[in-house]
Amino acid sequence: MVKRRGLYPGTFDPLTLGHVDIIERAVKLVDELVVGVAINRDKGPLFTLDERVEMVEFEMKRIAKASGVSIKVTPFENLLMHFAEGQGANIIIRGLRAVSDFEYEFQMVGMNQSLNDDIETVFLMADARYQSIASRLVKEIARLDGNITSFVPDHVATRLTGKFAK
Ligand code: ADP
């Protein structure tokens, strides 16, 4: 039987409990998972690529152990479909939060299907507790000295607080 290799791409600036929840659901669907960390210079990330990869890797060790699914964390800068092809992925995983995500994701899938119709995009929804979490808002709360511990894993919270320490 063909192995299901999933690719979950994102900026992960930083990894949140929303991302973690999606990954914990994704490993139920695939035999192997690649988490693709986009360099995404345009978004002007707060964390360097290395920092973002490190934070994701730290969390993936736990999920890989608990699920038995092999998880690889890989940075990428090229076109998503080229990256997916290079990784031998046959499923792209995306998370859906609100209606606001839908329009963009809908267009992306349409374009990606024209580029390669053999790779399916699958949308997952996080648990209700995590649906409203967005990296952008978590950074804003941390910058204004708010409590972010219920939005990100502990090791990420420590790093975030460190970034904004006066
Ligand atoms: P991108 O720049 O690709 O949007 P993100 O790191 O912001 O990167 O998000 C990666 C993926 O995770 C996207 O599909 C996004 O919709 C999804 N995601 C992020 N936060 C959540 C959340 N709280 N619940 C569900 N999906 C989420």
Short mmCIF file of C-alpha atoms and ligand atoms in Angstrom, two decimals:
data_model
loop_
_atom_site.label_atom_id
_atom_site.label_comp_id
_atom_site.label_asym_id
_atom_site.label_seq_id
_atom_site.Cartn_x
_atom_site.Cartn_y
_atom_site.Cartn_z
CA MET A 1 0.00 0.00 0.00
CA VAL A 2 1.19 3.52 -0.80
CA LYS A 3 2.41 5.34 2.27
CA ARG A 4 0.66 8.55 3.14
CA ARG A 5 3.20 11.30 3.54
CA GLY A 6 1.71 14.55 4.76
CA LEU A 7 3.18 18.02 4.55
CA TYR A 8 2.05 20.68 7.02
CA PRO A 9 3.46 24.01 5.86
CA GLY A 10 3.42 27.26 7.84
CA THR A 11 5.42 30.18 9.13
CA PHE A 12 5.27 29.08 12.78
CA ASP A 13 6.30 32.50 14.08
CA PRO A 14 5.99 31.09 16.69
CA LEU A 15 4.46 27.62 17.04
CA THR A 16 1.14 27.88 18.95
CA LEU A 17 -1.16 25.37 20.64
CA GLY A 18 -3.38 25.78 17.54
CA HIS A 19 -0.59 24.41 15.33
CA VAL A 20 0.14 21.65 17.86
CA ASP A 21 -3.52 20.59 17.89
CA ILE A 22 -3.58 20.41 14.07
CA ILE A 23 -0.38 18.33 14.05
CA GLU A 24 -1.79 15.95 16.67
CA ARG A 25 -4.79 15.43 14.38
CA ALA A 26 -2.67 15.16 11.22
CA VAL A 27 -0.61 12.25 12.57
CA LYS A 28 -3.82 10.23 12.80
CA LEU A 29 -4.18 10.51 9.01
CA VAL A 30 -0.65 9.98 7.71
CA ASP A 31 2.21 7.49 8.03
CA GLU A 32 4.87 10.19 7.88
CA LEU A 33 4.67 13.93 8.37
CA VAL A 34 6.91 16.73 7.15
CA VAL A 35 6.44 20.05 8.92
CA GLY A 36 7.62 22.69 6.45
CA VAL A 37 8.81 25.93 8.03
CA ALA A 38 8.51 28.74 5.48
CA ILE A 39 11.37 31.22 5.46
CA ASN A 40 8.75 33.88 4.64
CA ARG A 41 10.92 36.99 4.61
CA ASP A 42 7.91 39.06 3.46
CA LYS A 43 6.11 38.48 6.74
CA GLY A 44 9.10 39.92 8.66
CA PRO A 45 9.16 37.12 11.22
CA LEU A 46 9.98 37.88 14.87
CA PHE A 47 11.89 34.61 15.28
CA THR A 48 14.74 33.58 12.98
CA LEU A 49 14.26 30.55 10.81
CA ASP A 50 16.57 28.53 13.08
CA GLU A 51 14.60 29.52 16.16
CA ARG A 52 11.29 28.60 14.52
CA VAL A 53 12.63 25.24 13.38
CA GLU A 54 14.04 24.54 16.87
CA MET A 55 10.73 25.31 18.58
CA VAL A 56 8.81 23.04 16.21
CA GLU A 57 11.41 20.26 16.51
CA PHE A 58 11.27 20.34 20.30
CA GLU A 59 7.51 19.78 20.26
CA MET A 60 7.61 17.20 17.46
CA LYS A 61 9.79 14.83 19.49
CA ARG A 62 6.93 14.41 21.95
CA ILE A 63 4.24 13.98 19.27
CA ALA A 64 6.34 11.53 17.22
CA LYS A 65 6.94 9.43 20.32
CA ALA A 66 3.29 9.43 21.38
CA SER A 67 1.92 8.70 17.89
CA GLY A 68 4.62 6.44 16.44
CA VAL A 69 4.55 8.58 13.26
CA SER A 70 7.89 9.79 11.92
CA ILE A 71 7.96 13.60 11.81
CA LYS A 72 10.60 15.64 10.00
CA VAL A 73 10.94 19.41 10.32
CA THR A 74 12.32 21.08 7.18
CA PRO A 75 12.69 24.76 6.21
CA PHE A 76 11.66 25.78 2.70
CA GLU A 77 11.73 28.82 0.49
CA ASN A 78 10.52 27.52 -2.88
CA LEU A 79 7.02 27.16 -4.26
CA LEU A 80 4.89 25.03 -1.93
CA MET A 81 3.97 22.50 -4.64
CA HIS A 82 7.63 22.11 -5.68
CA PHE A 83 8.58 21.60 -2.05
CA ALA A 84 5.76 19.03 -1.62
CA GLU A 85 6.90 17.16 -4.74
CA GLY A 86 10.53 17.20 -3.58
CA GLN A 87 9.47 15.78 -0.23
CA GLY A 88 7.39 13.05 -1.88
CA ALA A 89 4.27 14.31 -0.06
CA ASN A 90 0.86 13.22 -1.31
CA ILE A 91 -1.23 15.21 1.18
CA ILE A 92 -0.96 18.85 2.22
CA ILE A 93 -2.44 19.64 5.61
CA ARG A 94 -3.79 23.09 6.42
CA GLY A 95 -5.67 24.32 9.45
CA LEU A 96 -8.87 26.33 9.18
CA ARG A 97 -9.72 28.80 11.89
CA ALA A 98 -12.47 31.11 10.79
CA VAL A 99 -14.35 32.13 7.70
CA SER A 100 -11.56 34.66 7.19
CA ASP A 101 -9.07 31.84 6.41
CA PHE A 102 -11.44 30.29 3.92
CA GLU A 103 -11.21 32.66 0.98
CA TYR A 104 -7.40 32.62 0.86
CA GLU A 105 -7.16 28.86 1.35
CA PHE A 106 -9.87 28.24 -1.25
CA GLN A 107 -7.90 30.18 -3.85
CA MET A 108 -4.63 28.50 -2.90
CA VAL A 109 -6.11 25.02 -3.33
CA GLY A 110 -7.51 25.97 -6.72
CA MET A 111 -4.12 27.19 -7.91
CA ASN A 112 -2.25 24.27 -6.35
CA GLN A 113 -4.59 21.76 -8.00
CA SER A 114 -3.69 23.25 -11.38
CA LEU A 115 -0.01 22.89 -10.55
CA ASN A 116 -0.25 19.29 -9.36
CA ASP A 117 -3.59 17.49 -9.18
CA ASP A 118 -2.10 14.39 -7.53
CA ILE A 119 -1.49 16.14 -4.23
CA GLU A 120 -4.65 16.63 -2.15
CA THR A 121 -5.08 19.40 0.39
CA VAL A 122 -6.84 18.40 3.59
CA PHE A 123 -8.24 20.96 6.02
CA LEU A 124 -8.41 20.29 9.72
CA MET A 125 -10.03 22.28 12.50
CA ALA A 126 -8.44 22.66 15.89
CA ASP A 127 -10.29 21.96 19.12
CA ALA A 128 -12.61 24.86 20.02
CA ARG A 129 -10.20 25.94 22.81
CA TYR A 130 -7.47 26.65 20.25
CA GLN A 131 -9.40 27.88 17.24
CA SER A 132 -8.94 31.57 17.92
CA ILE A 133 -5.20 31.38 18.50
CA ALA A 134 -3.06 33.17 15.91
CA SER A 135 0.72 33.69 16.05
CA ARG A 136 0.25 37.35 15.16
CA LEU A 137 -2.01 38.02 18.17
CA VAL A 138 0.14 35.97 20.53
CA LYS A 139 3.14 38.17 19.60
CA GLU A 140 1.08 41.30 20.16
CA ILE A 141 -0.04 40.12 23.62
CA ALA A 142 3.55 39.18 24.55
CA ARG A 143 4.82 42.55 23.37
CA LEU A 144 2.30 44.29 25.62
CA ASP A 145 3.35 42.11 28.55
CA GLY A 146 0.18 39.98 28.61
CA ASN A 147 0.01 36.35 29.73
CA ILE A 148 0.49 34.02 26.76
CA THR A 149 0.85 30.72 28.61
CA SER A 150 -2.52 29.38 27.47
CA PHE A 151 -1.73 29.97 23.78
CA VAL A 152 1.72 28.43 23.25
CA PRO A 153 3.77 25.51 24.62
CA ASP A 154 5.81 26.42 27.73
CA HIS A 155 9.19 26.46 25.94
CA VAL A 156 7.75 28.86 23.33
CA ALA A 157 6.31 31.11 26.07
CA THR A 158 9.76 31.37 27.65
CA ARG A 159 11.35 32.38 24.34
CA LEU A 160 8.60 34.86 23.55
CA THR A 161 8.87 36.53 26.92
CA GLY A 162 12.65 36.67 26.39
CA LYS A 163 12.22 38.46 23.07
CA PHE A 164 10.29 41.28 24.70
CA ALA A 165 12.15 41.46 28.03
CA LYS A 166 13.22 45.04 28.75
P1 ADP B 1 0.93 30.67 7.17
O1 ADP B 1 1.86 31.84 6.98
O2 ADP B 1 1.13 29.59 6.16
O3 ADP B 1 -0.52 31.05 7.35
P2 ADP B 1 0.89 29.94 9.98
O4 ADP B 1 2.04 29.47 10.81
O5 ADP B 1 0.21 31.19 10.39
O6 ADP B 1 1.45 30.02 8.52
O7 ADP B 1 -0.22 28.80 9.90
C1 ADP B 1 0.07 27.52 9.37
C2 ADP B 1 -1.22 26.74 9.20
O8 ADP B 1 -1.80 26.50 10.47
C3 ADP B 1 -2.30 27.47 8.40
O9 ADP B 1 -3.02 26.50 7.65
C4 ADP B 1 -3.18 28.08 9.46
O10 ADP B 1 -4.50 28.29 9.00
C5 ADP B 1 -3.13 26.98 10.52
N1 ADP B 1 -3.41 27.49 11.86
C6 ADP B 1 -2.73 28.41 12.56
N2 ADP B 1 -3.30 28.63 13.77
C7 ADP B 1 -4.38 27.79 13.84
C8 ADP B 1 -5.40 27.54 14.81
N3 ADP B 1 -5.44 28.20 15.97
N4 ADP B 1 -6.35 26.62 14.51
C9 ADP B 1 -6.33 25.97 13.33
N5 ADP B 1 -5.41 26.17 12.36
C10 ADP B 1 -4.44 27.07 12.60
#
